[in-house]
Tab-separated table of C-alpha atoms in Angstrom:
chain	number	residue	atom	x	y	z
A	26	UNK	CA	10.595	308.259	220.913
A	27	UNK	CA	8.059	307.379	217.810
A	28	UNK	CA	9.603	305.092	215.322
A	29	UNK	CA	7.377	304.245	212.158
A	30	UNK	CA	8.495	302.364	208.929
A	31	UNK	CA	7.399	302.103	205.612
A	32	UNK	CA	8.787	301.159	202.292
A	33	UNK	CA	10.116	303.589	200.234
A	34	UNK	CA	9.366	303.091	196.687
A	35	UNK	CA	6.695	300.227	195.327
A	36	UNK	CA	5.678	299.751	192.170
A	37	UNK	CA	2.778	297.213	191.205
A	38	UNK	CA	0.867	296.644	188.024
A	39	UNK	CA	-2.633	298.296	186.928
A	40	UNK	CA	-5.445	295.526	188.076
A	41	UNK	CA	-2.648	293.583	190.484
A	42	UNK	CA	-3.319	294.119	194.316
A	43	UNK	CA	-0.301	295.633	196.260
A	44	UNK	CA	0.172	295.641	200.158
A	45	UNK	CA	1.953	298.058	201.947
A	46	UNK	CA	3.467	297.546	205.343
A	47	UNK	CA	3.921	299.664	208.520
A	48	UNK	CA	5.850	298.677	211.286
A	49	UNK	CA	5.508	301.008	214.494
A	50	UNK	CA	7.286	301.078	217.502
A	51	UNK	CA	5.817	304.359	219.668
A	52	UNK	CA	5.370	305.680	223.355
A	53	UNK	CA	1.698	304.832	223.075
A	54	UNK	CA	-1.188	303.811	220.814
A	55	UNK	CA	-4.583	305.232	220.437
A	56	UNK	CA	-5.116	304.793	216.498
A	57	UNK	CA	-3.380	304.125	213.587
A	58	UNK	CA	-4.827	305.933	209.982
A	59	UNK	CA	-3.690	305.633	206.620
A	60	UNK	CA	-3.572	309.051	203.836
A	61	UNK	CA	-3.050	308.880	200.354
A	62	UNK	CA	-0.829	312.269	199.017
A	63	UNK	CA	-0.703	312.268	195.434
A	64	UNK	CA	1.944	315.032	194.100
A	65	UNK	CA	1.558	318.830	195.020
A	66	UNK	CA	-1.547	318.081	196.911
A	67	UNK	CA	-2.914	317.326	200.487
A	68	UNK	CA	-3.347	313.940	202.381
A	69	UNK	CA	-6.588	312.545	201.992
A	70	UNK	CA	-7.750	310.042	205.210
A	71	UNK	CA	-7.994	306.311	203.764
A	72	UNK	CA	-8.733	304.491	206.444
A	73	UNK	CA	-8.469	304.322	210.426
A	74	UNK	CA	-7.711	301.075	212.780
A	75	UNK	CA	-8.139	300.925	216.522
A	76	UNK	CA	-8.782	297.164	217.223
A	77	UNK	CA	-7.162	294.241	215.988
A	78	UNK	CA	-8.156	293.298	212.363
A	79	UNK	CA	-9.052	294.064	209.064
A	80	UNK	CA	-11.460	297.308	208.310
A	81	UNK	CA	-12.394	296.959	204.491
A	82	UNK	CA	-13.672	300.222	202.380
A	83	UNK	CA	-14.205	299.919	198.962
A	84	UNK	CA	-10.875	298.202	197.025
A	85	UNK	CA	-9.261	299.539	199.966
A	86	UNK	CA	-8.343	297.204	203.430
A	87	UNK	CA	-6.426	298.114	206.104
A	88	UNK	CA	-5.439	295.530	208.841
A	89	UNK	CA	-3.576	296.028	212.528
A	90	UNK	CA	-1.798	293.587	214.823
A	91	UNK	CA	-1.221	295.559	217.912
A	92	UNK	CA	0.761	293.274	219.376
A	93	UNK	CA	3.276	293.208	216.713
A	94	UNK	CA	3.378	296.840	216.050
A	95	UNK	CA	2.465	296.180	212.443
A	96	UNK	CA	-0.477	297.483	210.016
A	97	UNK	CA	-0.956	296.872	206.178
A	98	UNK	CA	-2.519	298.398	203.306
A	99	UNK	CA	-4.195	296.676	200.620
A	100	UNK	CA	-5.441	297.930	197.679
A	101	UNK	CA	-6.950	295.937	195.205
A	102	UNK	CA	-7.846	296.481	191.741
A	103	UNK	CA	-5.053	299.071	191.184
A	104	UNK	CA	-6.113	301.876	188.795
A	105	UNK	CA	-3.148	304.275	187.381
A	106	UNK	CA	-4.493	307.508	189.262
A	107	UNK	CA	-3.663	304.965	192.575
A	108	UNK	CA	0.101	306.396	191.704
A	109	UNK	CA	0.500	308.605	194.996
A	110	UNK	CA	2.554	308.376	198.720
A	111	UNK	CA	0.878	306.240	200.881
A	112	UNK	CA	1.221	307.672	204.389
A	113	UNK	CA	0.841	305.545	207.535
A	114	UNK	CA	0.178	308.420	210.993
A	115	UNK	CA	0.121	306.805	214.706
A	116	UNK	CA	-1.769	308.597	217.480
A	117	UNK	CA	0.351	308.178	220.110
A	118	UNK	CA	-2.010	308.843	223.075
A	119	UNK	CA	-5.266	311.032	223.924
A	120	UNK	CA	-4.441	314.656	224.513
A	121	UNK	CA	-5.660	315.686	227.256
A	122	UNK	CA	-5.804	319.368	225.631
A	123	UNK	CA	-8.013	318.472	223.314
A	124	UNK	CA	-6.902	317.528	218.860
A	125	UNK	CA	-5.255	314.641	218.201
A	126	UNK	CA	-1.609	314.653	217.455
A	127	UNK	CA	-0.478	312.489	214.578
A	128	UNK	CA	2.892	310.971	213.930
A	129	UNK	CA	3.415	310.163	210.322
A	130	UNK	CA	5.706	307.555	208.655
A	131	UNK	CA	8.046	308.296	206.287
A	132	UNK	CA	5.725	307.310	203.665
A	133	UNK	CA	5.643	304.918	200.574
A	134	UNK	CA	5.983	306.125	197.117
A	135	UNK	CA	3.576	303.612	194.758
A	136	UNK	CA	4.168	303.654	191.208
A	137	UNK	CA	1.392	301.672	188.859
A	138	UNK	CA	2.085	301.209	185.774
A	139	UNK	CA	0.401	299.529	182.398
B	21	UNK	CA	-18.441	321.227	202.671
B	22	UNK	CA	-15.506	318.850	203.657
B	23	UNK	CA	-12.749	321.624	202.475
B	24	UNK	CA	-9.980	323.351	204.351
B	25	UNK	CA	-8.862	326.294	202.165
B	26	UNK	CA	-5.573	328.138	202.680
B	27	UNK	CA	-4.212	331.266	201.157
B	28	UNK	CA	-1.856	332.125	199.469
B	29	UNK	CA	-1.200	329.083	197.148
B	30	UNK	CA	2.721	330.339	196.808
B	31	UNK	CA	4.626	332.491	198.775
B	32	UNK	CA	7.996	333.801	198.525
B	33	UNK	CA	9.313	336.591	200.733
B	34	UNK	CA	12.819	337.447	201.973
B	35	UNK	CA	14.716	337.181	205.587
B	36	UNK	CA	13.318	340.127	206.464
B	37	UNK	CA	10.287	340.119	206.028
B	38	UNK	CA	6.621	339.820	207.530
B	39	UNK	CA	3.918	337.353	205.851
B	40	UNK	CA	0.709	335.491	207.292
B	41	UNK	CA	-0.355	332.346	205.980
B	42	UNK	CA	-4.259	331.543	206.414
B	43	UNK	CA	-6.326	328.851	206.691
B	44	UNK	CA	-10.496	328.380	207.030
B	45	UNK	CA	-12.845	325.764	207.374
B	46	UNK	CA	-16.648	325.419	207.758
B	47	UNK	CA	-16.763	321.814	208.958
B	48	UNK	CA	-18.078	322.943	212.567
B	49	UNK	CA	-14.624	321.564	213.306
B	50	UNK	CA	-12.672	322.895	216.974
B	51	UNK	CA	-9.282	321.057	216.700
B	52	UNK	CA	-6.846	322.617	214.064
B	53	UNK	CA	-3.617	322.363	212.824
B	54	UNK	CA	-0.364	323.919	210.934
B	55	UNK	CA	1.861	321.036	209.594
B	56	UNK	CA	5.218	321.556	207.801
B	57	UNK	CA	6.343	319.165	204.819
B	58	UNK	CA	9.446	319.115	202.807
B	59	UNK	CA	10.077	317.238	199.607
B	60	UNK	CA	9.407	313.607	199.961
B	61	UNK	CA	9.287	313.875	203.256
B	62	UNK	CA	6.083	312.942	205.720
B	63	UNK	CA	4.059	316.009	207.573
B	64	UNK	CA	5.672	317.115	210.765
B	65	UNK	CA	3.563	318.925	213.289
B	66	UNK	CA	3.761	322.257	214.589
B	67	UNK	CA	1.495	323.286	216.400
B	68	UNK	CA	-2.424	322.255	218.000
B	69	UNK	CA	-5.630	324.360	218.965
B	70	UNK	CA	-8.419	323.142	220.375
B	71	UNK	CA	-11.646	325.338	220.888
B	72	UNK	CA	-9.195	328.232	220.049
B	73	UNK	CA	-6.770	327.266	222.349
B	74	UNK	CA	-3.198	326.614	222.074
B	75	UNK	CA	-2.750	322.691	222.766
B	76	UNK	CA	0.818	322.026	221.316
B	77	UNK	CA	3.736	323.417	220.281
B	78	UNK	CA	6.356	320.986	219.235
B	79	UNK	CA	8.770	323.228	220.360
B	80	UNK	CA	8.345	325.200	216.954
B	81	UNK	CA	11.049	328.518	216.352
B	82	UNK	CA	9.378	331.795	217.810
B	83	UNK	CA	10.211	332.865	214.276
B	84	UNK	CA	6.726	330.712	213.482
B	85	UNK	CA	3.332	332.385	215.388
B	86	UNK	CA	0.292	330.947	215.086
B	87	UNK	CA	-2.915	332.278	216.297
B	88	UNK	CA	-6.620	331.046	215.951
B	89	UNK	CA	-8.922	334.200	216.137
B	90	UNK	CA	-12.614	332.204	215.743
B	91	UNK	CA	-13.231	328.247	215.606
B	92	UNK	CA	-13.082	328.521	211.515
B	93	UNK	CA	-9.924	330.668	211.189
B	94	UNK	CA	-5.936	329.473	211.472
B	95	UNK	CA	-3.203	332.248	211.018
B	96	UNK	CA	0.691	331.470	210.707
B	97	UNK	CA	2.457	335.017	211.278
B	98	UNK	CA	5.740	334.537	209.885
B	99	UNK	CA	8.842	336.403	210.328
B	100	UNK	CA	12.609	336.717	210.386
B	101	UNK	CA	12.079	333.028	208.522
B	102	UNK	CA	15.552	331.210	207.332
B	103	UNK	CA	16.159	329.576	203.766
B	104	UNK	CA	15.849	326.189	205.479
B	105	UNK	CA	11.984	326.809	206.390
B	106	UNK	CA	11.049	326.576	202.939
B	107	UNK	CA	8.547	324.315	202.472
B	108	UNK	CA	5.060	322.831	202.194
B	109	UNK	CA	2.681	323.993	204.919
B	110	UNK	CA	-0.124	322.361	205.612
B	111	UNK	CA	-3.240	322.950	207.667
B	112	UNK	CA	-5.637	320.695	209.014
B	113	UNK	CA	-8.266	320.476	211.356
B	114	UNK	CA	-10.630	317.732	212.859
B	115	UNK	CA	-13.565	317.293	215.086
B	116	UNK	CA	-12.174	317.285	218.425
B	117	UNK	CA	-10.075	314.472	219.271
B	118	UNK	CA	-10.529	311.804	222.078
B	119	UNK	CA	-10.993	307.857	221.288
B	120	UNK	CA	-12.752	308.243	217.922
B	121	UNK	CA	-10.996	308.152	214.975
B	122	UNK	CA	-11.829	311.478	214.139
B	123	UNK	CA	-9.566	311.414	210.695
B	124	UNK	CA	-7.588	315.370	209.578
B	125	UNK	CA	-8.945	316.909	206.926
B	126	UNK	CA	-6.290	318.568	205.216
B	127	UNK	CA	-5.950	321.963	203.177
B	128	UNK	CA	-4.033	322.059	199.968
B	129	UNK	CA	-1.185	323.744	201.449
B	130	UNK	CA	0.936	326.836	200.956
B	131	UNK	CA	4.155	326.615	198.998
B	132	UNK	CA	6.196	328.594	200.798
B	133	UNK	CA	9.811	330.012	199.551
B	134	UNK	CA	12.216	331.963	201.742
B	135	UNK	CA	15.002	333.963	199.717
């Protein structure tokens, strides 16, 4: 089975720099991305890790540890409009019939406020 | 043009009825894919296509039909649909998959209500 955790709820300040965590356990691994979903609208791709480490874009980082099942989220410089679910998606393995299926966390709800 | 556009916005139809949800996308992409969400809930997948061919179905009600007609068009024929399958529904689609990241592009979704 595909197990993925995230925090619920966060809530940071407007400038402050907030991490959020995602602990996997899964049948495979072949990528892990990150999507911001604000409200009523679509996930947007963030970021994508493969290897060990951190991948930095913008005020944006996102780091694995494949050996401990575990990525992060950092964002830096919060803004208000940062207010959105934060959605961690494993790709369990390659398939072989070609797309990529994604399994998605149950996502973290960031607040930022003044 | 990094947009996935589906139609209608809203739906609502009864038990007994017959819809089609669409989706397009002119990113040269072949992978595509229908996605359900509920409220405050993550995407679940339904179904895959690759090149216009069927590559998963995670074991989805018959009640739920896709079918890809070109490499830029997604359909979801709906029918006989229960109050519980109201939700978000989201379509995607990617370049195709393999090792590289190759990150979903996703369409705004259809917000669809069964009565």
């Amino acid at each position: 089975g595909q197990n993925i955790d995230q925090p619920t709820e966060m809530t940071a300040t407007e400038g402050a720099i907030v991490q959020i965590n995602c602990t996997y356990q899964t049948s495979g691994f072949n990528g892990l991305f990150w999507y911001q979903q604000h409200a009523g609208e679509a996930p947007t791709f963030l970021s994508y890790n493969v290897l060990d480490g951190l991948e930095e874009k913008g005020r944006f980082s996102s780091f694995l540890s494949r050996s401990k099942g575990y990525s992060y989220l950092l964002l830096k410089e919060l803004q208000m409009k940062d207010s959105a679910s934060y959605l961690c998606a494993v790709r369990p393995y390659i398939l072989t019939g070609g797309g990529n299926k994604l399994t998605f966390g149950t996502g973290t709800q960031l607040k930022v406020e003044l | 043009d990094t947009e996935v556009t589906q139609t209608p916005k809203h739906l609502v139809m009864g038990m007994t009825n017959k819809k089609s949800l669409k989706c397009e996308q002119h990113m040269g992409h072949r992978a595509m894919y229908w996605y359900k969400q509920k409220a405050k809930k993550p995407p679940e997948l339904m179904f895959v296509y690759s090149y216009e061919k069927l590559s998963i179905n995670e074991s989805v009600p018959s009640r739920f039909s896709p079918e890809c007609p070109n490499s830029s068009l997604l359909n979801l024929h709906l029918h006989a649909l229960q109050p519980e399958d109201s939700a978000l529904y989201l379509c995607a689609s990617s370049r195709e998959g393999g090792k590289d990241s190759y990150e979903q592009y996703f369409g705004p979704g259809t917000r669809l209500t069964v009565t």
